[in-house]
Tab-separated table of C-alpha atoms and ligand atoms in Angstrom:
chain	number	residue	atom	x	y	z
V	1306	MET	CA	94.303	150.712	93.621
V	1307	LEU	CA	97.782	149.935	94.861
V	1308	ALA	CA	99.298	146.513	94.341
V	1309	THR	CA	100.178	144.786	97.611
V	1310	ALA	CA	103.932	144.627	97.283
V	1311	THR	CA	105.011	147.626	95.246
V	1312	PRO	CA	108.595	148.742	95.946
V	1313	SER	CA	107.246	151.948	97.502
V	1314	LEU	CA	105.002	149.978	99.850
V	1315	LEU	CA	107.941	147.835	100.920
V	1316	ALA	CA	110.029	150.961	101.432
V	1317	SER	CA	107.223	152.514	103.495
V	1318	ARG	CA	107.068	149.398	105.676
V	1319	GLN	CA	110.799	149.428	106.298
V	1320	ARG	CA	110.672	153.140	107.023
V	1321	SER	CA	107.831	152.530	109.513
V	1322	ASP	CA	110.018	150.047	111.397
V	1323	THR	CA	112.827	152.596	111.602
V	1324	ILE	CA	110.378	155.210	112.880
V	1325	GLU	CA	109.057	152.843	115.565
V	1326	ALA	CA	112.605	152.508	116.867
V	1327	ALA	CA	113.035	156.299	116.856
V	1328	ILE	CA	109.755	156.715	118.759
V	1329	GLU	CA	111.029	154.406	121.426
V	1330	ARG	CA	114.187	156.479	121.814
V	1331	ASP	CA	112.591	159.918	121.702
V	1332	PRO	CA	108.769	160.017	121.608
V	1333	ARG	CA	108.673	163.787	122.155
V	1334	SER	CA	110.258	164.502	118.797
V	1335	PHE	CA	107.092	163.269	117.086
V	1336	ARG	CA	103.735	164.892	116.556
V	1337	ILE	CA	100.920	162.821	115.107
V	1338	LEU	CA	97.886	164.055	113.233
V	1339	THR	CA	95.226	161.552	112.371
V	1340	GLY	CA	91.527	161.707	111.654
V	1341	ASP	CA	88.214	160.137	110.775
V	1342	ARG	CA	85.210	161.236	108.804
V	1343	PRO	CA	82.047	161.536	110.903
V	1344	THR	CA	80.022	159.276	108.632
V	1345	GLY	CA	78.939	156.628	111.132
V	1346	ALA	CA	79.910	154.676	114.197
V	1347	LEU	CA	83.504	153.515	114.540
V	1348	HIS	CA	83.795	149.753	114.417
V	1349	LEU	CA	86.134	146.953	115.414
V	1350	GLY	CA	88.098	147.366	112.181
V	1351	HIS	CA	88.910	150.930	113.219
V	1352	TYR	CA	89.828	149.744	116.683
V	1353	PHE	CA	92.349	147.127	115.593
V	1354	GLY	CA	93.415	149.048	112.482
V	1355	THR	CA	94.133	152.428	114.030
V	1356	LEU	CA	92.527	153.410	117.361
V	1357	GLN	CA	94.559	150.951	119.379
V	1358	ASN	CA	97.712	152.214	117.705
V	1359	ARG	CA	96.853	155.846	118.466
V	1360	VAL	CA	96.419	155.062	122.139
V	1361	ARG	CA	99.672	153.112	122.198
V	1362	LEU	CA	101.583	156.034	120.669
V	1363	GLN	CA	99.901	158.558	122.973
V	1364	ASP	CA	100.840	156.425	125.970
V	1365	ALA	CA	104.409	156.192	124.676
V	1366	GLY	CA	104.596	159.995	124.943
V	1367	VAL	CA	103.995	161.115	121.337
V	1368	GLU	CA	101.833	164.236	120.954
V	1369	LEU	CA	98.506	163.331	119.348
V	1370	LEU	CA	96.027	165.476	117.425
V	1371	VAL	CA	92.797	163.851	116.272
V	1372	LEU	CA	90.802	165.530	113.550
V	1373	ILE	CA	87.112	164.926	112.939
V	1374	ALA	CA	86.933	165.524	109.207
V	1375	ASP	CA	83.449	167.038	108.944
V	1376	TYR	CA	84.283	169.053	105.829
V	1377	GLN	CA	85.646	165.900	104.204
V	1378	ALA	CA	82.302	164.231	104.919
V	1379	ILE	CA	80.626	166.617	102.460
V	1380	THR	CA	82.841	165.718	99.504
V	1381	ASP	CA	80.240	163.279	98.202
V	1382	ARG	CA	77.066	163.903	100.213
V	1383	ASP	CA	75.116	166.792	101.692
V	1384	ALA	CA	75.824	167.838	105.254
V	1385	SER	CA	73.272	166.020	107.339
V	1386	ALA	CA	71.335	167.097	110.397
V	1387	ASP	CA	72.912	164.076	112.126
V	1388	LEU	CA	76.382	165.652	112.048
V	1389	PRO	CA	76.346	166.945	115.646
V	1390	ARG	CA	75.342	163.511	116.882
V	1391	ASP	CA	77.968	161.768	114.727
V	1392	VAL	CA	80.722	164.198	115.734
V	1393	LEU	CA	80.015	163.885	119.469
V	1394	GLY	CA	79.683	160.129	118.957
V	1395	LEU	CA	83.224	160.046	117.598
V	1396	VAL	CA	84.458	161.999	120.604
V	1397	ALA	CA	82.801	159.411	122.883
V	1398	ASP	CA	84.403	156.562	120.916
V	1399	TYR	CA	87.844	158.181	121.210
V	1400	LEU	CA	87.607	158.738	124.936
V	1401	ALA	CA	86.151	155.285	125.570
V	1402	VAL	CA	89.087	153.537	123.892
V	1403	GLY	CA	91.613	155.558	125.868
V	1404	ILE	CA	92.461	158.729	123.977
V	1405	ASP	CA	93.127	161.112	126.838
V	1406	PRO	CA	91.743	164.631	126.348
V	1407	ALA	CA	94.233	165.987	128.853
V	1408	ARG	CA	97.060	165.056	126.482
V	1409	ALA	CA	95.460	164.792	123.041
V	1410	THR	CA	93.770	167.499	120.957
V	1411	ILE	CA	90.412	166.477	119.461
V	1412	PHE	CA	88.785	168.950	117.054
V	1413	ALA	CA	86.623	169.281	113.925
V	1414	HIS	CA	87.670	170.737	110.554
V	1415	SER	CA	84.858	173.228	110.267
V	1416	GLN	CA	85.758	174.951	113.536
V	1417	VAL	CA	89.341	175.811	112.628
V	1418	GLU	CA	89.254	178.650	110.100
V	1419	ALA	CA	93.007	179.116	109.715
V	1420	LEU	CA	93.527	175.443	108.882
V	1421	ASN	CA	91.063	175.753	106.026
V	1422	GLN	CA	92.607	178.941	104.733
V	1423	LEU	CA	95.876	177.080	104.142
V	1424	LEU	CA	94.060	175.317	101.313
V	1425	LEU	CA	94.479	178.396	99.075
V	1426	PRO	CA	98.262	178.744	99.099
V	1427	PHE	CA	98.578	174.942	99.032
V	1428	LEU	CA	96.403	174.707	95.918
V	1429	SER	CA	98.868	177.020	94.203
V	1430	LEU	CA	101.652	174.482	94.747
V	1431	VAL	CA	100.155	171.503	92.885
V	1432	SER	CA	98.811	171.116	89.390
V	1433	VAL	CA	95.402	169.845	88.406
V	1434	ALA	CA	97.148	166.934	86.644
V	1435	GLU	CA	98.972	165.946	89.831
V	1436	ILE	CA	95.757	165.934	91.838
V	1437	GLY	CA	94.034	163.965	89.087
V	1438	ARG	CA	96.682	161.241	89.328
V	1439	ASN	CA	95.970	160.671	93.038
V	1440	PRO	CA	94.406	157.183	93.216
V	1441	THR	CA	91.527	158.209	95.511
V	1442	VAL	CA	90.603	161.098	93.251
V	1443	LYS	CA	91.121	158.944	90.165
V	1444	ASP	CA	88.791	156.250	91.575
V	1445	GLU	CA	86.132	158.853	92.350
V	1446	VAL	CA	86.387	160.337	88.867
V	1447	ALA	CA	86.227	156.843	87.336
V	1448	ALA	CA	83.234	155.838	89.484
V	1449	ALA	CA	81.180	159.038	89.346
V	1450	GLY	CA	82.488	160.849	86.254
V	1451	THR	CA	84.126	164.276	86.258
V	1452	ALA	CA	80.786	166.008	86.004
V	1453	ALA	CA	79.648	164.513	89.311
V	1454	VAL	CA	82.898	164.919	91.248
V	1455	THR	CA	82.694	168.048	93.382
V	1456	GLY	CA	85.516	170.577	93.553
V	1457	LEU	CA	85.890	169.661	97.200
V	1458	MET	CA	86.287	165.992	96.331
V	1459	PHE	CA	88.856	166.901	93.690
V	1460	SER	CA	90.893	168.960	96.150
V	1461	TYR	CA	90.535	166.342	98.920
V	1462	PRO	CA	94.227	165.382	99.081
V	1463	VAL	CA	95.263	169.036	99.220
V	1464	HIS	CA	92.820	169.694	102.029
V	1465	GLN	CA	94.254	166.684	103.796
V	1466	ALA	CA	97.721	168.203	103.386
V	1467	ALA	CA	96.424	171.276	105.238
V	1468	ASP	CA	95.149	168.983	108.019
V	1469	ILE	CA	98.571	167.503	108.434
V	1470	LEU	CA	100.782	170.527	107.896
V	1471	PHE	CA	98.818	173.123	109.889
V	1472	CYS	CA	100.178	171.602	113.103
V	1473	HIS	CA	103.569	170.595	111.696
V	1474	ALA	CA	102.741	166.949	112.214
V	1475	ASN	CA	105.691	164.814	111.207
V	1476	LEU	CA	103.998	161.467	111.554
V	1477	VAL	CA	100.689	160.204	110.150
V	1478	PRO	CA	99.518	156.697	111.058
V	1479	VAL	CA	97.698	155.469	107.971
V	1480	GLY	CA	96.568	152.458	106.046
V	1481	LYS	CA	98.229	151.883	102.698
V	1482	ASP	CA	95.243	153.372	100.867
V	1483	GLN	CA	96.190	156.760	102.312
V	1484	LEU	CA	99.844	156.701	101.198
V	1485	PRO	CA	99.224	158.726	98.016
V	1486	HIS	CA	97.578	161.490	100.090
V	1487	LEU	CA	100.617	161.639	102.250
V	1488	GLU	CA	102.787	161.896	99.150
V	1489	ILE	CA	100.880	165.035	98.119
V	1490	ALA	CA	101.329	166.495	101.608
V	1491	ARG	CA	105.070	165.838	101.345
V	1492	THR	CA	105.221	167.440	97.901
V	1493	ILE	CA	103.394	170.520	99.156
V	1494	ALA	CA	105.674	170.840	102.193
V	1495	ARG	CA	108.762	170.492	100.003
V	1496	ARG	CA	107.592	172.993	97.388
V	1497	PHE	CA	106.524	175.512	99.995
V	1498	ASN	CA	109.934	175.268	101.636
V	1499	GLU	CA	111.792	175.548	98.313
V	1500	ARG	CA	109.817	178.564	97.159
V	1501	TYR	CA	109.217	180.518	100.320
V	1502	SER	CA	111.577	179.316	102.991
V	1503	PRO	CA	114.703	177.899	101.361
V	1504	ALA	CA	117.183	178.772	104.107
V	1505	VAL	CA	115.258	177.222	106.980
V	1506	PRO	CA	112.570	174.741	105.839
V	1507	TYR	CA	109.287	175.790	107.443
V	1508	PHE	CA	107.219	172.603	107.087
V	1509	PRO	CA	108.429	169.125	108.000
V	1510	GLU	CA	107.839	166.461	105.360
V	1511	PRO	CA	105.402	164.200	107.190
V	1512	GLU	CA	106.020	160.479	107.213
V	1513	ALA	CA	103.569	157.602	107.104
V	1514	LEU	CA	103.453	155.131	109.927
V	1515	LEU	CA	101.894	151.977	108.532
V	1516	GLY	CA	99.920	149.947	111.039
V	1517	ALA	CA	100.985	146.358	111.665
V	1518	ALA	CA	97.444	145.029	112.124
V	1519	PRO	CA	96.135	142.725	109.391
V	1520	LEU	CA	92.932	143.794	107.699
V	1521	LEU	CA	89.572	142.501	108.964
V	1522	LEU	CA	86.870	141.807	106.385
V	1523	GLY	CA	83.278	142.912	106.840
V	1524	LEU	CA	80.791	140.337	108.138
V	1525	ASP	CA	79.549	139.814	104.573
V	1526	GLY	CA	83.068	139.028	103.358
V	1527	THR	CA	83.536	142.362	101.538
V	1528	LYS	CA	85.573	145.382	102.661
V	1529	MET	CA	84.518	146.479	106.150
V	1530	SER	CA	82.947	149.919	106.041
V	1531	LYS	CA	81.057	152.298	108.339
V	1532	THR	CA	78.435	152.826	105.686
V	1533	ARG	CA	77.912	149.244	104.489
V	1534	ASN	CA	76.333	147.826	107.646
V	1535	ASN	CA	78.771	144.941	107.646
V	1536	SER	CA	80.728	145.669	110.802
V	1537	VAL	CA	80.386	145.434	114.564
V	1538	PRO	CA	80.281	148.966	115.947
V	1539	LEU	CA	82.480	149.579	118.982
V	1540	ARG	CA	79.423	150.796	120.835
V	1541	ALA	CA	77.213	147.759	120.031
V	1542	THR	CA	75.743	145.963	123.049
V	1543	ALA	CA	76.584	142.323	123.784
V	1544	ASP	CA	73.216	141.269	122.312
V	1545	GLN	CA	73.621	143.358	119.182
V	1546	THR	CA	77.090	141.886	118.761
V	1547	ALA	CA	75.714	138.339	119.016
V	1548	LYS	CA	73.090	139.124	116.379
V	1549	LEU	CA	75.542	140.730	113.992
V	1550	ILE	CA	78.030	137.891	114.253
V	1551	ALA	CA	75.278	135.277	113.937
V	1552	GLY	CA	74.522	136.815	110.537
V	1553	ALA	CA	78.142	136.694	109.361
V	1554	ARG	CA	79.034	134.813	106.209
V	1555	THR	CA	80.990	131.600	106.695
V	1556	ASP	CA	81.335	128.426	104.615
V	1557	SER	CA	79.996	124.893	104.810
V	1558	GLU	CA	83.149	123.116	105.977
V	1559	ARG	CA	82.640	121.587	109.391
V	1560	VAL	CA	86.239	121.726	110.644
V	1561	ILE	CA	87.304	125.267	111.381
V	1562	SER	CA	90.811	126.098	110.168
V	1563	TYR	CA	92.738	129.310	109.642
V	1564	GLU	CA	93.384	129.477	105.907
V	1565	PRO	CA	92.698	133.109	105.050
V	1566	ASP	CA	93.381	132.741	101.314
V	1567	ARG	CA	91.136	129.722	100.806
V	1568	ARG	CA	88.536	130.583	103.491
V	1569	PRO	CA	88.543	134.384	103.766
V	1570	GLU	CA	85.307	134.779	105.761
V	1571	VAL	CA	86.139	132.133	108.351
V	1572	GLY	CA	89.699	133.465	108.457
V	1573	SER	CA	88.555	136.994	109.205
V	1574	LEU	CA	86.264	135.828	112.040
V	1575	LEU	CA	89.114	133.815	113.540
V	1576	LEU	CA	91.384	136.816	113.238
V	1577	LEU	CA	88.834	139.002	115.037
V	1578	ALA	CA	88.584	136.557	117.945
V	1579	ALA	CA	92.365	136.239	118.015
V	1580	LEU	CA	92.908	140.019	118.118
V	1581	CYS	CA	90.381	140.286	120.968
V	1582	ARG	CA	92.154	137.590	122.943
V	1583	ASP	CA	95.729	138.506	122.010
V	1584	GLU	CA	96.456	135.078	120.624
V	1585	SER	CA	96.943	133.493	117.218
V	1586	PRO	CA	94.052	132.681	114.871
V	1587	HIS	CA	95.409	129.109	114.631
V	1588	ALA	CA	94.981	128.690	118.382
V	1589	VAL	CA	91.364	129.891	118.205
V	1590	ALA	CA	90.672	127.547	115.275
V	1591	GLY	CA	92.260	124.624	117.138
V	1592	ARG	CA	89.881	125.027	120.076
V	1593	ILE	CA	86.831	125.075	117.828
V	1594	GLY	CA	87.914	122.150	115.691
V	1595	ALA	CA	84.908	120.284	114.307
V	1596	GLY	CA	82.407	122.592	116.063
V	1597	GLY	CA	81.544	124.231	112.742
V	1598	ALA	CA	80.251	127.715	112.022
V	1599	ALA	CA	77.942	127.839	115.053
V	1600	ALA	CA	80.775	127.219	117.508
V	1601	LEU	CA	82.979	129.666	115.609
V	1602	LYS	CA	80.354	132.363	115.872
V	1603	SER	CA	79.799	131.896	119.570
V	1604	ALA	CA	83.554	131.924	120.195
V	1605	VAL	CA	83.912	135.172	118.249
V	1606	THR	CA	80.933	136.769	120.001
V	1607	GLU	CA	82.290	135.888	123.403
V	1608	ALA	CA	85.769	137.145	122.540
V	1609	VAL	CA	84.418	140.488	121.292
V	1610	ASN	CA	82.062	140.945	124.224
V	1611	ASP	CA	84.770	140.134	126.784
V	1612	ARG	CA	87.331	142.377	125.168
V	1613	PHE	CA	85.055	145.398	124.791
V	1614	ALA	CA	82.917	145.176	127.948
V	1615	THR	CA	84.879	147.908	129.743
V	1616	VAL	CA	85.196	150.171	126.694
V	1617	ARG	CA	81.472	149.865	126.050
V	1618	ALA	CA	80.510	150.587	129.649
V	1619	ARG	CA	82.720	153.671	129.614
V	1620	ARG	CA	81.248	154.759	126.311
V	1621	ALA	CA	77.669	154.363	127.519
V	1622	GLU	CA	78.500	156.533	130.514
V	1623	LEU	CA	80.178	159.205	128.374
V	1624	GLN	CA	77.178	159.234	126.073
V	1625	THR	CA	74.966	160.396	128.938
V	1626	ASP	CA	77.153	163.479	129.425
V	1627	GLN	CA	76.904	165.404	126.147
V	1628	GLY	CA	78.000	168.579	127.928
V	1629	TYR	CA	81.306	166.965	128.800
V	1630	LEU	CA	81.814	165.722	125.220
V	1631	ARG	CA	81.157	169.255	123.971
V	1632	ASP	CA	83.661	170.656	126.469
V	1633	VAL	CA	86.330	168.230	125.243
V	1634	LEU	CA	85.690	169.312	121.677
V	1635	ALA	CA	85.698	173.012	122.605
V	1636	ALA	CA	89.047	172.672	124.368
V	1637	GLY	CA	90.486	170.835	121.335
V	1638	THR	CA	89.107	173.520	119.009
V	1639	ARG	CA	90.713	176.307	121.049
V	1640	ARG	CA	94.065	174.607	120.934
V	1641	ALA	CA	93.842	173.745	117.206
V	1642	ARG	CA	92.831	177.343	116.427
V	1643	SER	CA	95.803	178.713	118.232
V	1644	VAL	CA	98.210	176.344	116.455
V	1645	ALA	CA	96.593	176.996	113.054
V	1646	GLY	CA	96.617	180.765	113.598
V	1647	GLU	CA	100.346	180.759	114.210
V	1648	THR	CA	100.983	178.642	111.121
V	1649	LEU	CA	98.810	180.819	108.911
V	1650	ASP	CA	100.601	183.956	110.171
V	1651	ALA	CA	103.971	182.442	109.367
V	1652	VAL	CA	102.788	181.231	105.944
V	1653	ARG	CA	101.474	184.679	105.066
V	1654	ARG	CA	104.681	186.305	106.255
V	1655	LEU	CA	106.839	183.908	104.222
V	1656	MET	CA	104.604	184.447	101.159
V	1657	HIS	CA	104.954	188.221	101.468
V	1658	CYS	CA	101.236	188.576	102.282
V	1659	SER	CA	101.907	190.625	105.377
V	1660	TYR	CA	101.130	194.326	105.404
T	468	LIG	N1	90.852	160.730	104.748
T	468	LIG	C1	90.845	160.048	106.018
T	468	LIG	C2	89.829	158.899	105.931
T	468	LIG	O1	89.010	158.893	105.057
T	468	LIG	C3	90.483	160.960	107.177
T	468	LIG	C4	91.430	162.099	107.310
T	468	LIG	C5	91.172	163.417	107.060
T	468	LIG	C6	92.817	162.048	107.666
T	468	LIG	N2	92.260	164.181	107.262
T	468	LIG	C7	93.290	163.389	107.631
T	468	LIG	C8	93.687	161.001	108.016
T	468	LIG	C9	94.624	163.678	107.907
T	468	LIG	C10	95.021	161.309	108.298
T	468	LIG	C11	95.480	162.648	108.231
T	468	LIG	O2	89.862	158.034	106.766
């Protein structure tokens, strides 16, 4: 795990601010690749943590590619028969929040052969020891033991480098947990350029764009996660939302106040309402005052349901048109294949594998 204020994290934050200014000046000089694993419904944490930011950048004129990481989903579990439903569900989530298929490219790993083939040359550019030092891989090895960690899990950060570099993305909006992956992608780009394309660097060294949004906790007070059943899915109905929030953990203090360190659960609920209403958590807390947990929960429920009513209606409509969702994915796949094919050709040429 990374400490919160390491020098490199601070540097990444400062760098992100500089990049935001550059985006404002010249959005077309940036290409973003970002992605999600199809392991469950996207939730409000994803919305405020990353989806909203993707839409903002797209609308600012930055080119956006969104990867559905279906091969990454099988690093630690078998491929499930639910994959088609989960993949199309992600497409519906993306479109409902405002990712525009006319401008953005949405595609799945498994459909883009040339992207995956980049894994081989890229694996030759990093050592086993370097991969083993990656915190995500290290955590997996510590939790499951080497014997249980699959080869795919072990090569996860290298595969992710292929995701990013296949389209020459120069910007990756990430949370701080993904920074070490990005570091491996940068190392691979640099080494490839040094070894095979020294005169004119072929790959850009992608940069992280750290989101500004503070982290929401799950409804049980632990880390919010798609697979822990502790979040409000984007697609939840108003009634389901009310039920989920009614079950959220709070504390027994009557007066509601925003003190995230001392009262993390209450703080996270206030933050959620505040994000939905574009105001400060202190303002939300002030209105509730001595209303206690019940008033807090109804305020949060109402804020979520108001904020997402339109997104949810759009999503429900999209869900009834699976053919359209498939068409969006097919168009994204075609475009990703063409980009990946060109990159693989160039990589092979530069590596003298061209006959
Ligand atoms: N690893 C990311 C996650 O678990 C998903 C992902 C796959 C990704 N490939 C990517 C993110 C490339 C950014 C860039 O959420």
